[in-house]
Short mmCIF file of N, CA and C in Angstrom, two decimals:
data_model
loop_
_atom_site.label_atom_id
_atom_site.label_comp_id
_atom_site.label_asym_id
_atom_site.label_seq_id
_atom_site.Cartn_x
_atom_site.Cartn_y
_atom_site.Cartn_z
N UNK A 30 0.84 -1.17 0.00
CA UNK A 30 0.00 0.00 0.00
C UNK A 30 0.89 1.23 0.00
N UNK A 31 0.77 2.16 -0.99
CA UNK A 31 0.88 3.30 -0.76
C UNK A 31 0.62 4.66 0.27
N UNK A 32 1.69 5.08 0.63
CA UNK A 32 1.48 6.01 1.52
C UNK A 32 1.31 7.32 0.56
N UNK A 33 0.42 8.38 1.20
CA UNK A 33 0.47 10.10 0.16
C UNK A 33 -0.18 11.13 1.40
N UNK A 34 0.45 11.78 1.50
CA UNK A 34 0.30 12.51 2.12
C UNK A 34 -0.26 13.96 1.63
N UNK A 35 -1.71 14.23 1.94
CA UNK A 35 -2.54 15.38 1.43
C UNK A 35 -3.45 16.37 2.28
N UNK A 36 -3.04 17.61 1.38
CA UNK A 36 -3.35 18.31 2.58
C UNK A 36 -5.06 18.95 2.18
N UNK A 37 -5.70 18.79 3.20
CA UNK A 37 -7.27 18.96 3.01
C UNK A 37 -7.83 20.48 3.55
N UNK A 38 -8.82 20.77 3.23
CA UNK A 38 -9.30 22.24 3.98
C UNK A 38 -10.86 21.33 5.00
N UNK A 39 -10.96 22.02 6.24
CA UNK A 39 -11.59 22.06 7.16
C UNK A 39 -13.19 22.92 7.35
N UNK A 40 -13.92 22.81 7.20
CA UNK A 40 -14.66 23.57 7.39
C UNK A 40 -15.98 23.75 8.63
N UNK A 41 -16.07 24.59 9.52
CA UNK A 41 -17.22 24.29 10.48
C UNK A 41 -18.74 24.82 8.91
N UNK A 42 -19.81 23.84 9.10
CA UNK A 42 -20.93 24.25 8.63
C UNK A 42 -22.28 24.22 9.30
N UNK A 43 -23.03 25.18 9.91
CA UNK A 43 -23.86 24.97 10.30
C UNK A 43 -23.53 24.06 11.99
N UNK A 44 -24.17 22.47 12.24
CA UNK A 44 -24.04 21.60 12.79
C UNK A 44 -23.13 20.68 12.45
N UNK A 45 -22.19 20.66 11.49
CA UNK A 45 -21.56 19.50 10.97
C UNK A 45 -19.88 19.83 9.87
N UNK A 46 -18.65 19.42 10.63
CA UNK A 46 -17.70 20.01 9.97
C UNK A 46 -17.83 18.85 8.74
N UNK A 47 -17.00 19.72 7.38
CA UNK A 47 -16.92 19.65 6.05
C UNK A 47 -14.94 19.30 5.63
N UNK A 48 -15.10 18.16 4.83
CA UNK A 48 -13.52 18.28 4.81
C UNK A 48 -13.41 17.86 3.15
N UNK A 49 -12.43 18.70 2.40
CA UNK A 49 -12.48 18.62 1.36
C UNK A 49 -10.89 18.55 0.65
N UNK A 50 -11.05 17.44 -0.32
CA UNK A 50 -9.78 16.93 -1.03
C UNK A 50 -9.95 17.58 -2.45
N UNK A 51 -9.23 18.59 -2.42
CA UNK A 51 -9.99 19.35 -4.07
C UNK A 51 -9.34 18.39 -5.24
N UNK A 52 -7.95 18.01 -4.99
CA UNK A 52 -7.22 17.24 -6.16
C UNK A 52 -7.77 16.37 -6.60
N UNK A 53 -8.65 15.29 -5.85
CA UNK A 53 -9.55 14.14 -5.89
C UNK A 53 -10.92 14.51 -5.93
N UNK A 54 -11.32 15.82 -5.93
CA UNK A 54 -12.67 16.43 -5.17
C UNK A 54 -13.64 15.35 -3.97
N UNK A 55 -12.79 15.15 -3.29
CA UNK A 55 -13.29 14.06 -2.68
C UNK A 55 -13.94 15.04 -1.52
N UNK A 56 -14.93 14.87 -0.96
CA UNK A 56 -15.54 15.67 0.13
C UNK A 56 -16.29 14.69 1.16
N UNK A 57 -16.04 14.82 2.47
CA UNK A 57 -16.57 14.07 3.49
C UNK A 57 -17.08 15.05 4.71
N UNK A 58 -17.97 14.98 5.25
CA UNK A 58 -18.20 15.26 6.74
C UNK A 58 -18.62 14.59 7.87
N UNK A 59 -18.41 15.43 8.99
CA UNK A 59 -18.49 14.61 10.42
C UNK A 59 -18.81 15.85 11.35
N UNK A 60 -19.44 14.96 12.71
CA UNK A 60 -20.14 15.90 13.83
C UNK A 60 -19.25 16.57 14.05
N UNK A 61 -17.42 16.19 14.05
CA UNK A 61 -16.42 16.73 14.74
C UNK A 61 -15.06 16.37 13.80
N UNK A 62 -14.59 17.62 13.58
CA UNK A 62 -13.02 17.72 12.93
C UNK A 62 -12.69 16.42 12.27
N UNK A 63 -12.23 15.37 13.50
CA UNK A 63 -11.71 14.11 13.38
C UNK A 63 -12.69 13.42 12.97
N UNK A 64 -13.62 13.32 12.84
CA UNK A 64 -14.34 12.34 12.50
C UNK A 64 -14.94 12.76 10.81
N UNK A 65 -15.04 13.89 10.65
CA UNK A 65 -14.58 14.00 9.05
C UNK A 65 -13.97 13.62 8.26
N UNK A 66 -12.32 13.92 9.20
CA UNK A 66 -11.52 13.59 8.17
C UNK A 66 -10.63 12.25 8.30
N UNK A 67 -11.43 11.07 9.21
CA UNK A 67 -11.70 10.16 9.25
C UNK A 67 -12.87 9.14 7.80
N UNK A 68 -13.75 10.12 7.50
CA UNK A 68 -14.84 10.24 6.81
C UNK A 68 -14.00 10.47 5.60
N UNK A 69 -13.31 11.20 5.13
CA UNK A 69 -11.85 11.78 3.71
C UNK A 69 -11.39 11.06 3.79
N UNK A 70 -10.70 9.98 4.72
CA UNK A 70 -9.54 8.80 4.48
C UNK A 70 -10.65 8.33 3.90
N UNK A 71 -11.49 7.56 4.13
CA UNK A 71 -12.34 6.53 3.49
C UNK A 71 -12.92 6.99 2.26
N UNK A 72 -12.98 7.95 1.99
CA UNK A 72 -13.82 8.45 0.65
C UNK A 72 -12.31 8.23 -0.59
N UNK A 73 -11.13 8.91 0.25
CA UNK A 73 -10.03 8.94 -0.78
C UNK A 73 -10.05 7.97 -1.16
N UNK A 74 -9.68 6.38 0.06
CA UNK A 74 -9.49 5.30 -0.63
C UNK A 74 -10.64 4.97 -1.50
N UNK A 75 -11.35 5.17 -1.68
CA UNK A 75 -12.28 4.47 -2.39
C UNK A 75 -12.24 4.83 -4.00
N UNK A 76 -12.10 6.19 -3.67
CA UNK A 76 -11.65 6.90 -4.96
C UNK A 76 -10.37 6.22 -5.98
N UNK A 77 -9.27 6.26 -5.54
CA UNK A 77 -7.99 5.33 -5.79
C UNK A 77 -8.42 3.90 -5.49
N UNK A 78 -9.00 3.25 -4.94
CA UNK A 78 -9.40 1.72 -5.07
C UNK A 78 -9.98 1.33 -6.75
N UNK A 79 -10.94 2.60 -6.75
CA UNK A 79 -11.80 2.26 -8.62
C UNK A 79 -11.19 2.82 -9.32
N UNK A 80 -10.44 3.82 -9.07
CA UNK A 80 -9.51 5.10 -10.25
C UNK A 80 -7.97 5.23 -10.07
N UNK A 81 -7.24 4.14 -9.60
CA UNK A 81 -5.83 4.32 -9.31
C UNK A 81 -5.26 4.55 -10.94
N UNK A 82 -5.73 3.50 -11.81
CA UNK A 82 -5.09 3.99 -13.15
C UNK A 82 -5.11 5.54 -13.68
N UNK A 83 -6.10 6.13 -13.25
CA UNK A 83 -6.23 7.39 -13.99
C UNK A 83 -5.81 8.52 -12.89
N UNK A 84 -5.76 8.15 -11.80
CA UNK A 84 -5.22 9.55 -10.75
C UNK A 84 -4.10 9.64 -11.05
N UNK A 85 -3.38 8.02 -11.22
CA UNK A 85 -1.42 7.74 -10.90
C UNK A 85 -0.94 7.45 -12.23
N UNK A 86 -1.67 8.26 -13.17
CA UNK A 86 -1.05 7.87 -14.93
C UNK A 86 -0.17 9.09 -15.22
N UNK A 87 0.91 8.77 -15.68
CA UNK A 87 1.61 10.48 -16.11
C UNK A 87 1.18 10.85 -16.71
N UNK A 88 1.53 12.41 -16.63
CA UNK A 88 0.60 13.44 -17.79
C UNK A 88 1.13 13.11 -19.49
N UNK A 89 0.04 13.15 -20.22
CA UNK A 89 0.67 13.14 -21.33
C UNK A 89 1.36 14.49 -21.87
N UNK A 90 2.61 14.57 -22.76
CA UNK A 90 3.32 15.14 -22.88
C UNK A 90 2.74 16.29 -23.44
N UNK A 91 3.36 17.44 -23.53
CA UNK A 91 2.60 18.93 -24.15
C UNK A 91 3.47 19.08 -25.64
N UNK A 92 2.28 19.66 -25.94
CA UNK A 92 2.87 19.64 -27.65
C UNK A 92 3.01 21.07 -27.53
#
C-alpha cells in the first residue's frame, strides 16, 4: 500500500464540519473535525481503489 500525504481544507458548517480533497474532489463530513476527516480517508481510498489507473497515470506530454 501506498502512503500520500494530502493536505485537506476544514470547514465548520452549520451543525456539521466539512472536509475537502480538491485534487480528488473528494468531500466528506463529520459531527467533529476528526471524524470528518476520518470520513476523507475513506472516501479517498475508495476513490484510488476504482480510479488508481487514472489519478497515478503520467501526464501526457505537451505539444
Amino acid at each position: 500500500m501506498k502512503k500520500v500525504e494530502v493536505f485537506c481544507v476544514i470547514e465548520k458548517a452549520d451543525d456539521e464540519y466539512l472536509a475537502y480533497y480538491d485534487e480528488l474532489r473528494a468531500t466528506a463530513s463529520g459531527d467533529t473535525e476528526e471524524e470528518a476527516i476520518v470520513n476523507l480517508k475513506a472516501a479517498i481510498k475508495e476513490l484510488i481503489k476504482y480510479q488508481e489507473p487514472q489519478i497515478f497515470a503520467p501526464n501526457p506530454p505537451s505539444r
